[in-house]
CSV table of C-alpha atoms in Angstrom, one decimal:
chain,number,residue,atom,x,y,z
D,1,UNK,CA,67.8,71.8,83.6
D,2,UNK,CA,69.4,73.3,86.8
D,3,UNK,CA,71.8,76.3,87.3
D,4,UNK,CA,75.4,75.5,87.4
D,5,UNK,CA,76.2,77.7,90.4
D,6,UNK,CA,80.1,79.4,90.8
D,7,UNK,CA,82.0,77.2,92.9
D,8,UNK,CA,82.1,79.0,96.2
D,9,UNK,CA,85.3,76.9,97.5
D,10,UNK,CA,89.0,78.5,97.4
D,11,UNK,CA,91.3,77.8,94.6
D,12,UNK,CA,93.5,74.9,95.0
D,13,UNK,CA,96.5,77.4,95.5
D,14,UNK,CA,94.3,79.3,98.0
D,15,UNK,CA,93.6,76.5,99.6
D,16,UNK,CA,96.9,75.0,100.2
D,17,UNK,CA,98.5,78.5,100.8
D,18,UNK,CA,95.8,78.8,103.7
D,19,UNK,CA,96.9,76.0,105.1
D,20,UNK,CA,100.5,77.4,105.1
D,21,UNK,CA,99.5,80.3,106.7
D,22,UNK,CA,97.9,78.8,109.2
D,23,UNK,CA,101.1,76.3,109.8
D,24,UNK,CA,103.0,79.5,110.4
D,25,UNK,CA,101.4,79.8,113.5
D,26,UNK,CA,103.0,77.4,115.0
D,27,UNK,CA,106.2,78.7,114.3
D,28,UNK,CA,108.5,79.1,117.1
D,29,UNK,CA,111.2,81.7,116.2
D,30,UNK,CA,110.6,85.4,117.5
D,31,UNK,CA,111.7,86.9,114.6
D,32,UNK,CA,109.5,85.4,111.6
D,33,UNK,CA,107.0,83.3,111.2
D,34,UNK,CA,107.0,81.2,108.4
D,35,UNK,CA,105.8,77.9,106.6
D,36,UNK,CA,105.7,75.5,104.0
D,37,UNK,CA,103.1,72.5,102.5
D,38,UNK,CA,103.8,70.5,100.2
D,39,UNK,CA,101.2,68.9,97.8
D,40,UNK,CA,101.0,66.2,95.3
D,41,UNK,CA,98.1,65.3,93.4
D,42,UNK,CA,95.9,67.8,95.7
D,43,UNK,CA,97.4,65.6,98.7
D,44,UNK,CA,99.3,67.4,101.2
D,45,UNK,CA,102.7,64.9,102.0
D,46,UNK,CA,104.3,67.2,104.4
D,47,UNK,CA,104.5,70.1,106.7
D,48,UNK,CA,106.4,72.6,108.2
D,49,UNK,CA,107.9,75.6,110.3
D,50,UNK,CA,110.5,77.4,111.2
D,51,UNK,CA,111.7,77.0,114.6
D,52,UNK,CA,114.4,75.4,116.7
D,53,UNK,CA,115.6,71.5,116.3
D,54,UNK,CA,113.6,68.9,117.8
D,55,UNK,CA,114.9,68.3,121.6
D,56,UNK,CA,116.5,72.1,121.7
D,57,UNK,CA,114.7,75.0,123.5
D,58,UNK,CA,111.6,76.5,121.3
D,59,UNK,CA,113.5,80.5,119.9
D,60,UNK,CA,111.2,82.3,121.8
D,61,UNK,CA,112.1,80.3,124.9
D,62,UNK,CA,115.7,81.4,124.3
D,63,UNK,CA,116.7,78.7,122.3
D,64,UNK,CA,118.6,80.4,119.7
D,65,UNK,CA,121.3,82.4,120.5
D,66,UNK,CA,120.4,85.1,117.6
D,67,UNK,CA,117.0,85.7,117.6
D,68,UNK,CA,117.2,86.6,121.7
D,69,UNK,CA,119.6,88.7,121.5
D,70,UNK,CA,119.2,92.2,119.6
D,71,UNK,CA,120.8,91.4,116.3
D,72,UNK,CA,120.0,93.5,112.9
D,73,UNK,CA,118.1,91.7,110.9
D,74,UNK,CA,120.5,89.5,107.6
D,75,UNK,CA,123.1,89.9,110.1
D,76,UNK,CA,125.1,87.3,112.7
D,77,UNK,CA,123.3,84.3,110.8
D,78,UNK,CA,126.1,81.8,111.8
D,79,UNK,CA,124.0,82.1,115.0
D,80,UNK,CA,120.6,81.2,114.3
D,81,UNK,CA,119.8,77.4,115.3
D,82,UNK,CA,116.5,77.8,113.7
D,83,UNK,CA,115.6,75.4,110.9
D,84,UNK,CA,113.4,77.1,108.0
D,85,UNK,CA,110.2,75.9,107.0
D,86,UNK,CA,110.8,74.1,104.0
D,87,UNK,CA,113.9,72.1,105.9
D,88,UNK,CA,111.6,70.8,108.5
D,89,UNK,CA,109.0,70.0,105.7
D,90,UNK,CA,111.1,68.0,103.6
D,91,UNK,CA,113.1,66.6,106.4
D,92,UNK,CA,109.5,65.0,108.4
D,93,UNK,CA,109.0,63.5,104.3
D,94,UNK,CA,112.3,62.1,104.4
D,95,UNK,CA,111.4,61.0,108.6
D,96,UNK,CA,108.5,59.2,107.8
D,97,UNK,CA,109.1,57.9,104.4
D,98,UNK,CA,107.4,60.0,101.7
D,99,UNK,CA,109.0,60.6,98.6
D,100,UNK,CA,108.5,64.4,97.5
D,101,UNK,CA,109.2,63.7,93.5
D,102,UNK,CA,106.7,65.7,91.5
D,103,UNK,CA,105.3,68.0,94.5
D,104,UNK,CA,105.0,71.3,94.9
D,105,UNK,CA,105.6,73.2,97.6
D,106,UNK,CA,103.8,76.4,99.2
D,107,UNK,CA,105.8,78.2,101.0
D,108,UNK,CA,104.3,81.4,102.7
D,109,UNK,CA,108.0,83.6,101.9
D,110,UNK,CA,110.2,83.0,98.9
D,111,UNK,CA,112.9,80.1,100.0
D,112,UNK,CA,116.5,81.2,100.3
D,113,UNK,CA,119.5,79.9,98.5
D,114,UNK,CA,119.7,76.5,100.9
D,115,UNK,CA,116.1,75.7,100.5
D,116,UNK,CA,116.2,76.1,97.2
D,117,UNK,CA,119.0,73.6,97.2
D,118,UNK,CA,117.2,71.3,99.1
D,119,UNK,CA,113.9,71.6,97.2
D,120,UNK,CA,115.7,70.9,94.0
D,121,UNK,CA,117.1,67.7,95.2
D,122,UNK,CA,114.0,66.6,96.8
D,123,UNK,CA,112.5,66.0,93.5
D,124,UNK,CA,110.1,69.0,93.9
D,125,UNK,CA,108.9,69.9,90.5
D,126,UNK,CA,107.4,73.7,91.8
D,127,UNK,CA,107.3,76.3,94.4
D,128,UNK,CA,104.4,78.9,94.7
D,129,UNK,CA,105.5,81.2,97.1
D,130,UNK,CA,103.7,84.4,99.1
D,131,UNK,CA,105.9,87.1,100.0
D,132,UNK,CA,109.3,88.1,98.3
D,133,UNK,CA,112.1,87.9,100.9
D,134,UNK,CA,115.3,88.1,99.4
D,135,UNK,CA,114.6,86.2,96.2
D,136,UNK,CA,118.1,86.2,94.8
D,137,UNK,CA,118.5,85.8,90.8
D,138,UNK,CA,120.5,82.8,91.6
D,139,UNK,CA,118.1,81.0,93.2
D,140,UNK,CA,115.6,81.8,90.4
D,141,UNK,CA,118.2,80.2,87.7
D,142,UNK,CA,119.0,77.8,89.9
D,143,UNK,CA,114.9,76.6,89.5
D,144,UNK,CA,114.7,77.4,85.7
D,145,UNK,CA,117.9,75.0,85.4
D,146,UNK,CA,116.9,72.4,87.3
D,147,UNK,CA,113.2,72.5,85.9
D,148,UNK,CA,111.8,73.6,89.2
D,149,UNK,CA,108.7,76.1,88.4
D,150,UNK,CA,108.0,78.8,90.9
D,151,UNK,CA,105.5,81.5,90.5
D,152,UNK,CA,103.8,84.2,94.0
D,153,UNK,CA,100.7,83.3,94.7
D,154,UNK,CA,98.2,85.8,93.7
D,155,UNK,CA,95.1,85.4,95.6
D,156,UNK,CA,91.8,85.5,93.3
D,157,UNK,CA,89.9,88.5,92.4
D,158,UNK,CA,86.9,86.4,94.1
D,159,UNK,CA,88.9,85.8,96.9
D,160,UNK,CA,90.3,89.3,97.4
D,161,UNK,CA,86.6,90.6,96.7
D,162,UNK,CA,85.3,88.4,99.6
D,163,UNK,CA,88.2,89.7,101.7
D,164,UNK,CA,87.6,93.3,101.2
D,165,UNK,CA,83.8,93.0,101.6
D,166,UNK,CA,84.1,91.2,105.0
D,167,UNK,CA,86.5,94.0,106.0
D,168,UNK,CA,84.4,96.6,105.3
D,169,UNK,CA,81.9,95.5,107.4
């Protein structure tokens, strides 16, 4: 009889939030760099970034007002053109056709009040989220009364095993 052998292959959620990670790179604001997947039935439906609106100058071409001038951080908002990740996700669903009911979303930050907003009324049934960034209380009940799940993604102790060893080298 042969050896079951550990499955060597990243966790679903590691997988996905990978994926995200690597997304973010092709984020086009100069302040953060951020993304979102979302994934239904192990299928990714949609991407996205945060940048600038399709047609405008890319942020760190000087498109957005804010982010090229020297603004505190959480301050002069009103200013930023830059869509967030989990906007221009659900928005290039709802561009090409693709229903988001049931999906969940990995977004590499936690969303802000407007996402959340927007993820609720996409239909998306959970968020798993990497790093906290702002994560108001009302956004939270907003998701436990609508029956959106969200919960940080914590990477495997394999995964953070393998991580460790490879920097060690």
């Amino acid at each position: 009889m042969a050896k079951k052998c550990a499955d060597p292959r990243p966790s679903w959620d590691e997988y996905f939030m990978e994926i995200a990670e690597a997304t973010a790179k092709r984020s086009n604001c100069s302040r953060r760099h951020v993304a979102a997947v979302v994934v239904k039935d192990r299928h990714i439906l949609s991407t996205g970034y945060n940048g600038t609106p399709h047609g405008t100058a890319n942020c760190f071409a000087g498109g957005c007002p804010r982010c090229s001038g020297k603004v505190e951080s959480g301050t002069h908002l009103e200013e930023c053109l830059c869509v967030h990740a989990e906007q221009n996700a659900i928005c290039q669903a709802a561009f090409h056709g693709i229903a988001l009911g049931g999906a969940t979303i990995y977004v590499t930050i936690s969303p802000c009040l407007t996402c959340a907003k927007l993820i609720v009324n996409s239909g998306i049934r959970e968020v798993v989220y990497g790093g906290d960034y702002a994560f108001l209380d009302t956004v939270k009940k907003m998701f436990r009364d609508a029956d959106v799940t969200y919960r940080k993604f914590e990477k495997s102790n394999t995964t953070a095993k393998k991580e460790r060893s490879k920097h060690a080298h």
